[in-house]
mmCIF file of C-alpha atoms in Angstrom:
data_model
loop_
_atom_site.group_PDB
_atom_site.id
_atom_site.type_symbol
_atom_site.label_atom_id
_atom_site.label_comp_id
_atom_site.label_asym_id
_atom_site.label_seq_id
_atom_site.Cartn_x
_atom_site.Cartn_y
_atom_site.Cartn_z
ATOM 1 C CA MET A 1 0.000 0.000 0.000
ATOM 2 C CA LYS A 2 1.319 3.424 -0.986
ATOM 3 C CA LYS A 3 2.037 5.804 1.890
ATOM 4 C CA LYS A 4 -0.005 9.035 1.870
ATOM 5 C CA SER A 5 1.955 12.280 1.887
ATOM 6 C CA LEU A 6 0.690 15.439 3.585
ATOM 7 C CA GLY A 7 2.810 17.671 1.362
ATOM 8 C CA HIS A 8 1.498 15.954 -1.759
ATOM 9 C CA TYR A 9 -2.144 16.506 -0.793
ATOM 10 C CA VAL A 10 -1.589 20.092 0.363
ATOM 11 C CA SER A 11 0.143 20.849 -2.937
ATOM 12 C CA MET A 12 -2.604 19.191 -5.015
ATOM 13 C CA ILE A 13 -5.368 20.956 -3.083
ATOM 14 C CA TYR A 14 -3.606 24.297 -3.501
ATOM 15 C CA ARG A 15 -3.149 23.855 -7.270
ATOM 16 C CA HIS A 16 -6.720 22.720 -7.857
ATOM 17 C CA LEU A 17 -8.100 25.460 -5.632
ATOM 18 C CA GLN A 18 -6.179 28.046 -7.692
ATOM 19 C CA ILE A 19 -7.605 26.619 -10.927
ATOM 20 C CA HIS A 20 -11.138 26.655 -9.521
ATOM 21 C CA LEU A 21 -10.880 30.192 -8.118
ATOM 22 C CA ASN A 22 -9.309 31.541 -11.310
ATOM 23 C CA GLN A 23 -12.312 30.189 -13.231
ATOM 24 C CA GLU A 24 -14.787 31.615 -10.724
ATOM 25 C CA PHE A 25 -13.213 35.075 -10.427
ATOM 26 C CA SER A 26 -12.356 35.559 -14.116
ATOM 27 C CA ARG A 27 -15.695 37.320 -14.709
ATOM 28 C CA PHE A 28 -14.517 40.060 -12.325
ATOM 29 C CA GLY A 29 -11.200 40.480 -14.118
ATOM 30 C CA PHE A 30 -9.027 39.042 -11.358
ATOM 31 C CA GLY A 31 -7.944 35.647 -10.151
ATOM 32 C CA SER A 32 -6.881 33.637 -7.168
ATOM 33 C CA GLY A 33 -3.967 36.017 -6.651
ATOM 34 C CA GLN A 34 -6.144 39.005 -5.825
ATOM 35 C CA TYR A 35 -9.253 37.699 -4.064
ATOM 36 C CA LEU A 36 -7.465 37.271 -0.732
ATOM 37 C CA TYR A 37 -6.503 40.952 -0.728
ATOM 38 C CA PHE A 38 -10.006 41.954 -1.776
ATOM 39 C CA ILE A 39 -11.583 39.973 1.091
ATOM 40 C CA HIS A 40 -9.129 41.337 3.680
ATOM 41 C CA ILE A 41 -9.692 44.911 2.589
ATOM 42 C CA ALA A 42 -13.441 44.321 2.839
ATOM 43 C CA LYS A 43 -13.064 42.891 6.369
ATOM 44 C CA HIS A 44 -10.525 45.471 7.567
ATOM 45 C CA LYS A 45 -11.679 48.790 6.142
ATOM 46 C CA GLY A 46 -8.831 51.302 6.109
ATOM 47 C CA ILE A 47 -6.061 48.718 6.392
ATOM 48 C CA THR A 48 -2.688 49.857 5.053
ATOM 49 C CA GLN A 49 -0.685 47.960 2.452
ATOM 50 C CA LYS A 50 1.980 47.212 5.061
ATOM 51 C CA GLU A 51 -0.610 45.778 7.476
ATOM 52 C CA LEU A 52 -2.147 43.771 4.645
ATOM 53 C CA SER A 53 1.237 42.220 3.795
ATOM 54 C CA ARG A 54 1.845 41.352 7.436
ATOM 55 C CA LYS A 55 -1.626 39.857 8.004
ATOM 56 C CA LEU A 56 -1.416 37.706 4.884
ATOM 57 C CA ALA A 57 2.280 36.856 5.380
ATOM 58 C CA ILE A 58 2.996 37.959 1.811
ATOM 59 C CA ASP A 59 5.881 40.175 0.734
ATOM 60 C CA LYS A 60 5.299 43.889 0.109
ATOM 61 C CA ALA A 61 6.037 43.743 -3.637
ATOM 62 C CA THR A 62 3.418 41.045 -4.245
ATOM 63 C CA THR A 63 0.900 42.970 -2.151
ATOM 64 C CA ALA A 64 1.635 46.162 -4.108
ATOM 65 C CA LYS A 65 0.978 44.375 -7.424
ATOM 66 C CA ALA A 66 -2.304 42.871 -6.210
ATOM 67 C CA VAL A 67 -3.490 46.202 -4.778
ATOM 68 C CA LYS A 68 -2.580 47.990 -8.011
ATOM 69 C CA LYS A 69 -4.542 45.439 -10.062
ATOM 70 C CA LEU A 70 -7.634 45.781 -7.835
ATOM 71 C CA GLN A 71 -7.372 49.579 -8.074
ATOM 72 C CA GLU A 72 -7.087 49.452 -11.866
ATOM 73 C CA LEU A 73 -10.209 47.275 -11.962
ATOM 74 C CA GLY A 74 -12.022 49.862 -9.837
ATOM 75 C CA TYR A 75 -12.679 47.563 -6.857
ATOM 76 C CA ILE A 76 -10.544 49.319 -4.253
ATOM 77 C CA ARG A 77 -9.322 52.823 -3.573
ATOM 78 C CA SER A 78 -6.576 54.248 -1.385
ATOM 79 C CA GLU A 79 -6.904 57.252 0.852
ATOM 80 C CA GLN A 80 -3.918 59.185 2.187
ATOM 81 C CA SER A 81 -3.593 59.285 5.971
ATOM 82 C CA ARG A 82 -4.228 62.691 7.524
ATOM 83 C CA ARG A 83 -1.566 62.058 10.180
ATOM 84 C CA ASP A 84 1.173 60.598 7.984
ATOM 85 C CA LYS A 85 1.149 61.487 4.289
ATOM 86 C CA ARG A 86 3.323 58.428 3.489
ATOM 87 C CA ILE A 87 0.560 56.046 4.580
ATOM 88 C CA PHE A 88 -2.425 55.097 2.451
ATOM 89 C CA HIS A 89 -5.526 53.328 3.758
ATOM 90 C CA LEU A 90 -7.390 50.864 1.537
ATOM 91 C CA TYR A 91 -11.159 50.632 1.059
ATOM 92 C CA LEU A 92 -13.566 48.930 -1.307
ATOM 93 C CA THR A 93 -15.156 51.227 -3.870
ATOM 94 C CA LEU A 94 -18.895 51.137 -4.581
ATOM 95 C CA GLN A 95 -18.089 48.738 -7.419
ATOM 96 C CA GLY A 96 -16.128 46.558 -4.976
ATOM 97 C CA GLU A 97 -18.989 46.619 -2.454
ATOM 98 C CA LYS A 98 -21.350 45.618 -5.237
ATOM 99 C CA ILE A 99 -19.447 42.393 -6.065
ATOM 100 C CA LEU A 100 -18.610 41.522 -2.441
ATOM 101 C CA PRO A 101 -21.721 39.323 -1.923
ATOM 102 C CA GLU A 102 -20.860 37.360 -5.078
ATOM 103 C CA ILE A 103 -17.250 36.895 -3.955
ATOM 104 C CA ARG A 104 -18.433 35.661 -0.558
ATOM 105 C CA ALA A 105 -20.909 33.291 -2.238
ATOM 106 C CA ILE A 106 -18.109 31.851 -4.392
ATOM 107 C CA MET A 107 -15.958 31.303 -1.308
ATOM 108 C CA LYS A 108 -18.826 29.710 0.618
ATOM 109 C CA GLY A 109 -19.577 27.446 -2.353
ATOM 110 C CA THR A 110 -15.928 26.494 -2.688
ATOM 111 C CA THR A 111 -15.769 25.588 0.999
ATOM 112 C CA ALA A 112 -18.922 23.476 0.572
ATOM 113 C CA VAL A 113 -17.376 21.632 -2.380
ATOM 114 C CA MET A 114 -14.172 20.958 -0.455
ATOM 115 C CA GLY A 115 -16.071 19.818 2.624
ATOM 116 C CA LYS A 116 -18.519 17.573 0.787
ATOM 117 C CA LYS A 117 -18.857 14.169 2.478
ATOM 118 C CA MET A 118 -17.359 15.617 5.681
ATOM 119 C CA SER A 119 -19.301 16.179 8.869
ATOM 120 C CA GLU A 120 -19.179 19.528 10.603
ATOM 121 C CA LYS A 121 -16.948 17.947 13.263
ATOM 122 C CA GLU A 122 -14.556 16.561 10.640
ATOM 123 C CA MET A 123 -14.343 19.953 8.963
ATOM 124 C CA GLU A 124 -13.667 21.664 12.292
ATOM 125 C CA ARG A 125 -10.961 19.117 13.177
ATOM 126 C CA THR A 126 -9.374 19.536 9.753
ATOM 127 C CA LEU A 127 -9.310 23.317 10.073
ATOM 128 C CA ASN A 128 -7.839 23.083 13.578
ATOM 129 C CA SER A 129 -5.164 20.662 12.352
ATOM 130 C CA LEU A 130 -4.274 22.892 9.408
ATOM 131 C CA GLU A 131 -4.009 25.900 11.713
ATOM 132 C CA ILE A 132 -1.636 24.009 14.018
ATOM 133 C CA MET A 133 0.483 22.906 11.049
ATOM 134 C CA TYR A 134 0.611 26.464 9.723
ATOM 135 C CA LYS A 135 1.686 27.835 13.110
ATOM 136 C CA ASN A 136 4.302 25.082 13.498
ATOM 137 C CA LEU A 137 5.751 25.799 10.085
ATOM 138 C CA THR A 138 5.825 29.594 10.472
ATOM 139 C CA SER A 139 7.395 29.225 13.905
ATOM 140 C CA HIS A 140 10.034 26.881 12.480
ATOM 141 C CA ILE A 141 10.811 29.301 9.641
ATOM 142 C CA GLU A 142 11.119 32.196 12.094
ATOM 143 C CA GLU A 143 13.464 30.198 14.349
ATOM 144 C CA ASN A 144 15.682 29.316 11.360
ATOM 145 C CA ARG A 145 15.690 32.962 10.247
ATOM 146 C CA LYS A 146 16.937 34.022 13.683
ATOM 147 C CA LYS A 147 19.717 31.420 13.554
ATOM 148 C CA ALA A 148 20.934 32.611 10.140
#
């Protein structure tokens, strides 16, 4: 019997999720690379690009590209801070607010597809396990960074 590999399944799920989300979000002009930013900006009105990068654990350059794309599409806007002119706060535009329910519906549907044939308890356990693995891995990376 072939041994199951966690890394293999995580990688396959990630790739297939990207394909699925790219198909779903293509009608809005963006893909799997931008929806995460869109959702976080919707949840955290006025978040800065720096905070967004930190919260998502994604480098600043990648965040800047995603934000620029969403701005070009007319879904988000930036507003200069009154206290510090170097800081810009991010908000959904009216157009962004308009598509937000559809984006949330896509995400809810995607979660339902992934959780099909799983009980609520199994889904909760899976999410808890994934969270622990994520924290373990980020902690390990941080420890190695400090050693270097």
